[in-house]
Coordinates of C-alpha atoms in Angstrom, one line a residue:
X1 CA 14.2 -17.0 3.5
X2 CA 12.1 -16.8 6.1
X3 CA 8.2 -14.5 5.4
X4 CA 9.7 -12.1 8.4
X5 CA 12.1 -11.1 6.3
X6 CA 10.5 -11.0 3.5
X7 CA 8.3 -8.4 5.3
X8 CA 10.9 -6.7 7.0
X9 CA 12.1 -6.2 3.1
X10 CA 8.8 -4.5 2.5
X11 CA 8.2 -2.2 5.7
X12 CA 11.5 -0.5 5.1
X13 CA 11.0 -0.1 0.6
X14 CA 7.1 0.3 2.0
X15 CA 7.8 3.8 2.8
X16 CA 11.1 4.8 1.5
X17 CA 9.9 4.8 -2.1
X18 CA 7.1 7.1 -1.4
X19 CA 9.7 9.6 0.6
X20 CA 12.0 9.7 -2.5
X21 CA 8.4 10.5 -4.0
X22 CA 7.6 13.3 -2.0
X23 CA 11.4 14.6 -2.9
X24 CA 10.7 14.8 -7.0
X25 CA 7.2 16.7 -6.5
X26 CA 9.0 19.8 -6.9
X27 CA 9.5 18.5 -11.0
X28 CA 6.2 16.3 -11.3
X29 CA 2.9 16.8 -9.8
X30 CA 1.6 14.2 -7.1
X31 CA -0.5 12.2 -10.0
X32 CA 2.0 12.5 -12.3
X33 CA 4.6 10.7 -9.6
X34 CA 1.5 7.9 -8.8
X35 CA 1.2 6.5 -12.4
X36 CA 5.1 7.1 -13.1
X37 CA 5.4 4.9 -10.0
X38 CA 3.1 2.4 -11.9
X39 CA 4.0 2.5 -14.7
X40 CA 7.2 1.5 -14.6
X41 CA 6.7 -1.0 -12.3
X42 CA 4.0 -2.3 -14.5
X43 CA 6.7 -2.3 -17.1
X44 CA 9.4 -4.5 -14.9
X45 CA 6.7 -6.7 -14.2
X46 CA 5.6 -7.0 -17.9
X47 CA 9.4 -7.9 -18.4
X48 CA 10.3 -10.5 -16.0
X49 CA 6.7 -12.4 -15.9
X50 CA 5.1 -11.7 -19.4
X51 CA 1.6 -11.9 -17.5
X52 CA -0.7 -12.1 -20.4
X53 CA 0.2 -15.4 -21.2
X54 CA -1.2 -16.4 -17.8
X55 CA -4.4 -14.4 -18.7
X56 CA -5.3 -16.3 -21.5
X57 CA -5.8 -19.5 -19.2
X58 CA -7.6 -18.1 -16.4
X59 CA -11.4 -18.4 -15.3
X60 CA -13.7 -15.6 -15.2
X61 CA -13.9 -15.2 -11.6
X62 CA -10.0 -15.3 -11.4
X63 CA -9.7 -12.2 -13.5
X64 CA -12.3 -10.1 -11.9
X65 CA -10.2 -9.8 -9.0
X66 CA -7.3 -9.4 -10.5
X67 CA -9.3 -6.3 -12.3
X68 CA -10.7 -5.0 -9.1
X69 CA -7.1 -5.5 -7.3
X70 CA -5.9 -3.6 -9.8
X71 CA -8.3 -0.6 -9.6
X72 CA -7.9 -0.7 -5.9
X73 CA -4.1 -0.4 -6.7
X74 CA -4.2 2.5 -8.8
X75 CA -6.5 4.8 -7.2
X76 CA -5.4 3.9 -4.0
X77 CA -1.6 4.6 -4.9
X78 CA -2.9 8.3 -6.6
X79 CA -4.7 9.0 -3.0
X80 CA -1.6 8.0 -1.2
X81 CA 0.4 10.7 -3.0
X82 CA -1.8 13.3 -2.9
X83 CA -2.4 12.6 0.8
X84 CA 1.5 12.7 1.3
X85 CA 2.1 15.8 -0.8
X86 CA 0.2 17.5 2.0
X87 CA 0.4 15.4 5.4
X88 CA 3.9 14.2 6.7
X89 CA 4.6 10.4 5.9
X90 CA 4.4 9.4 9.3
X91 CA 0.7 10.6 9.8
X92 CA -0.9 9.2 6.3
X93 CA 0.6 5.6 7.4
X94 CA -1.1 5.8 10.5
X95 CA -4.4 6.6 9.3
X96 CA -4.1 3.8 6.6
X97 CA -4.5 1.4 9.8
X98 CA -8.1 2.6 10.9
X99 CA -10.4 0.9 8.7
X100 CA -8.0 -2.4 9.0
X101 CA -8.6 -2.3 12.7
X102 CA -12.2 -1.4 12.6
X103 CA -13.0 -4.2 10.2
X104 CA -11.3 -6.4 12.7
X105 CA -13.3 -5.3 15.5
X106 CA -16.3 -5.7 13.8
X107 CA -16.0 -8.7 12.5
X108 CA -15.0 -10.1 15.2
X109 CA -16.2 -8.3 18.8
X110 CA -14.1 -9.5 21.4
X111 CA -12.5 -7.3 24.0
X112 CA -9.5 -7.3 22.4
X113 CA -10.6 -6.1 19.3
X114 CA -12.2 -3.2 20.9
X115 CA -9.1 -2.3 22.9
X116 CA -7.3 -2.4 19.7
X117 CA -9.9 0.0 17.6
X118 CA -9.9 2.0 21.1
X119 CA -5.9 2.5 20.9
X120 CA -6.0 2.9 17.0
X121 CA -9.1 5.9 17.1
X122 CA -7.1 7.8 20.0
X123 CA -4.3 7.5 18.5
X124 CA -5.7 9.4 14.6
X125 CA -7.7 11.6 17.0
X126 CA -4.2 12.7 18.2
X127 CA -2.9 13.1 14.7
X128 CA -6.1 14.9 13.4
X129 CA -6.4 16.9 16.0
X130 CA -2.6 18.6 15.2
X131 CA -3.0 18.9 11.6
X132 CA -6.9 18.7 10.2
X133 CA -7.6 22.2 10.7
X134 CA -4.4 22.9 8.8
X135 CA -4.9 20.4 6.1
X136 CA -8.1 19.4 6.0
X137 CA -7.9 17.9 2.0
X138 CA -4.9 16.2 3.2
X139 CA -7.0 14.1 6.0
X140 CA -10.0 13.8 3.5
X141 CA -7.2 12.0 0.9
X142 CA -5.7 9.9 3.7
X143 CA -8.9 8.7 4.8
X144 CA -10.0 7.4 1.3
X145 CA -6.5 6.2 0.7
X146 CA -7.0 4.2 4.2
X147 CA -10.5 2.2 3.0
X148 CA -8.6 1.1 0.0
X149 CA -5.3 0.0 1.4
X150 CA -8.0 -2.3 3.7
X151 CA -9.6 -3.8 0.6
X152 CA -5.9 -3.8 -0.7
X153 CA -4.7 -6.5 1.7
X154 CA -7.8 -8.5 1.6
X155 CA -7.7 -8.6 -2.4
X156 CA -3.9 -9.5 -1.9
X157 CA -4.1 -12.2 0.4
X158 CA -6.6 -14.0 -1.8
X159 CA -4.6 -13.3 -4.9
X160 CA -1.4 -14.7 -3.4
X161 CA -3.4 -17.6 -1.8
X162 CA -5.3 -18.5 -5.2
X163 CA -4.9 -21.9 -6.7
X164 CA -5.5 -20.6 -10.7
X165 CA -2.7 -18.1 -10.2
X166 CA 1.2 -17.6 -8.8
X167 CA 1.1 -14.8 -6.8
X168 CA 4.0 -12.8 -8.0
X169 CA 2.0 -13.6 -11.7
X170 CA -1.1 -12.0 -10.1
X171 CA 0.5 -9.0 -8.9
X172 CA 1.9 -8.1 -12.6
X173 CA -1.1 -8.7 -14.4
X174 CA -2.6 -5.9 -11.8
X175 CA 0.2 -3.9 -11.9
X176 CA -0.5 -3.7 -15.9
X177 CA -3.7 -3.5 -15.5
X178 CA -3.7 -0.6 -12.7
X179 CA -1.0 1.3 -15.1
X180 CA -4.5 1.5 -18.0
X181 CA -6.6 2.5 -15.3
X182 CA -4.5 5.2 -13.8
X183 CA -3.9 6.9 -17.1
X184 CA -6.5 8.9 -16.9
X185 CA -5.5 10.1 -13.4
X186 CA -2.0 11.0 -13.9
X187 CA -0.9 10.7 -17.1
X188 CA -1.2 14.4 -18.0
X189 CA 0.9 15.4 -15.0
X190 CA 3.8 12.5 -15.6
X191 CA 4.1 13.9 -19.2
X192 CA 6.5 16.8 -18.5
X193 CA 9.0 13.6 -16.8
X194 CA 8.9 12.1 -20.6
X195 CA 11.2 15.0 -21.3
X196 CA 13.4 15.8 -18.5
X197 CA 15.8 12.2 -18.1
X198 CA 16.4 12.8 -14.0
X199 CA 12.6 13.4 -13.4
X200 CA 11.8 9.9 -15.2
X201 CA 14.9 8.3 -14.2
X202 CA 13.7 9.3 -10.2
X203 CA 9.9 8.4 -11.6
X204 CA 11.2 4.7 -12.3
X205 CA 13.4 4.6 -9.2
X206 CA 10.2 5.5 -7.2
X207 CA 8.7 2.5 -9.1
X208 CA 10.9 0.0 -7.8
X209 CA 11.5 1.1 -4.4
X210 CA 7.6 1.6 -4.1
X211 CA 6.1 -1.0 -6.3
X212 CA 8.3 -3.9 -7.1
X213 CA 10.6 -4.7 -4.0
X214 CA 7.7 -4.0 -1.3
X215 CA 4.6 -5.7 -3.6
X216 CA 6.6 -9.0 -4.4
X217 CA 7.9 -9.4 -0.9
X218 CA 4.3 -8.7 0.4
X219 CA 3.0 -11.6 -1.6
X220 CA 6.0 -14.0 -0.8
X221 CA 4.8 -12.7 3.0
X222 CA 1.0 -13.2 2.7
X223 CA 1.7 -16.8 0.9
X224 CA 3.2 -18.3 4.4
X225 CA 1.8 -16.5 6.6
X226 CA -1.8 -16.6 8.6
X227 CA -3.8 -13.3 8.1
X228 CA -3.4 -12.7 11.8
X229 CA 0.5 -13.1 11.8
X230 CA 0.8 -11.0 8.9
X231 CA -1.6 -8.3 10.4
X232 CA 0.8 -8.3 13.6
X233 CA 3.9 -7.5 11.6
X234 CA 2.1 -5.1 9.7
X235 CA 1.4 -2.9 13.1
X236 CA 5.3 -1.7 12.3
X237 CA 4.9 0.1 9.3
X238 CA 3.1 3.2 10.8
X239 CA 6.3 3.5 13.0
X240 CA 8.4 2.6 9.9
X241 CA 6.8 5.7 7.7
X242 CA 7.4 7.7 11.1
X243 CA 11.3 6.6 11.0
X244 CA 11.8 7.5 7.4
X245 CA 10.3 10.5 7.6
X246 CA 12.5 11.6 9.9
X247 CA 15.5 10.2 8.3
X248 CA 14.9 11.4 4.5
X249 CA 12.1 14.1 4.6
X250 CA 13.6 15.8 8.1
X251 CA 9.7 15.3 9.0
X252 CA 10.4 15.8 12.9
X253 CA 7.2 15.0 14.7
X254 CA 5.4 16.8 17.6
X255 CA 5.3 15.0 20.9
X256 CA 1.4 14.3 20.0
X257 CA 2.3 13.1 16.8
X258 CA 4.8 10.9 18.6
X259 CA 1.8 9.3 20.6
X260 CA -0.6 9.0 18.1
X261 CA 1.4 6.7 15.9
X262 CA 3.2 4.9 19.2
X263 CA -1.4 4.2 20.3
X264 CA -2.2 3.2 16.0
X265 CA 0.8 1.1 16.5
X266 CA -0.8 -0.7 19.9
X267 CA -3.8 -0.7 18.1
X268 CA -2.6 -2.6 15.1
X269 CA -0.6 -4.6 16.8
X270 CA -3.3 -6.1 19.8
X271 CA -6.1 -6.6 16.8
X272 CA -6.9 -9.7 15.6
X273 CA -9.0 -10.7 12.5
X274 CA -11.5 -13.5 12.3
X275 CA -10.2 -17.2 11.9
X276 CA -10.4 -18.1 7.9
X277 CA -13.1 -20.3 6.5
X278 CA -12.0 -23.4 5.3
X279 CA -13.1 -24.2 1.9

């Protein structure tokens, strides 16, 4: 296949796990949703890889970032749903984009780059400016969530790029690894799903759809790919959240709203990272 549609696998699972998410908070809390979510894809990936026996042969330096990828994962996955519980879908995915574009821009300051943080500002200012004074947590959520989905594509494209480890192989050992460090973040909430079979059947569903599908296709993506062609595709997924939204959480956006993601969108899409380094 193709790495298009390998992402065009993930933007759609991307966001249509964590709407079938937002759906079972009425039975689990937010938290409890996050670590069922990676937990149980922890579990899948524990299954189908059995990841500690590539552990045993790594380096040191290898399995630091797989342990900071995988705190980046969990905490930035428990953000996400908190941000979501309280902020339509279609708003938290455009804020993600911020720091990505801003890092861009100042990393490398050409016009473009400035037009593209330009587009991407006005276009959260829009968004902000309808709901922060209603949901000002919400926004303070998104925002973190945003820094560390930034450090999450970084940490992912070396990961997937890395000579001492398969990507998909990386991606389960933090996925096990993230499902430890998120325990003591949602573990308590999740616990009432141990007992009710639909809330934990909807728990691992959310798992696969949010964790599994989108993840692995995301590496397959980032491992042909350049940074900068995976960065333009990725300028659909705040339009993406917006459409599934719509579609399964009847999350009908204001005509602002409309323009805000349409301007993070441009913004995402005109940016463009500095060329890699060649080692």
């Amino acid at each position: 296949m193709p790495p298009h549609a390998y992402f065009v696998v993930s933007a759609i699972f991307h966001y249509l796990g964590p709407a079938f998410a937002v759906l079972l908070f009425v039975r689990v809390e937010p938290l409890g949703v996050a670590w069922l979510r990676i937990a149980s894809a922890a579990l899948i990936f524990a299954l189908w890889r059995r990841p500690w026996r590539v552990w045993r042969v790594l380096d040191r330096r290898t399995r630091w970032l797989l342990g900071v990828w995988a705190a980046v994962l969990a905490v930035m996955n428990s953000l996400f749903y908190l941000a979501i519980d309280r902020l339509p879908l279609g708003t938290v995915a455009a804020i993600e984009f911020l720091p990505v574009v801003a890092l861009a821009a100042i990393g490398t300051r050409t016009g473009r780059n400035l037009l593209a943080l330009g587009l991407a500002v006005g276009g959260v200012y829009l968004l902000s400016d309808v709901r922060l004074v209603a949901e000002p947590l919400g926004f303070a959520f998104a925002a973190a969530n945003a820094v560390l989905f930034a450090l999450y594509i970084v940490l992912g494209h070396r990961v997937a790029q890395s000579p001492h480890v398969r990507g998909i192989d990386g991606l389960a050992l933090s996925m096990l690894l993230a499902a430890v460090v998120a325990v003591p973040l949602g573990a308590v909430d999740a616990a009432p799903a141990l007992l009710d079979p639909i809330a934990l059947a909807a728990g691992v569903g959310v798992g696969i759809s949010s964790s599994v599908i989108p993840y692995v296709c995301d590496q397959l993506a980032m491992a042909r790919l350049t940074r900068n062609g995976y960065a333009l595709l990725v300028s659909l997924l705040p339009a993406t959240a917006a459409v599934i939204g719509v579609v399964v959480l009847a999350q009908f956006p204001t005509i602002l709203e409309v323009l805000g993601v349409v301007l993070v969108v441009a913004g995402v899409a005109v940016h463009r990272e500095a060329p890699q380094r060649q080692s």
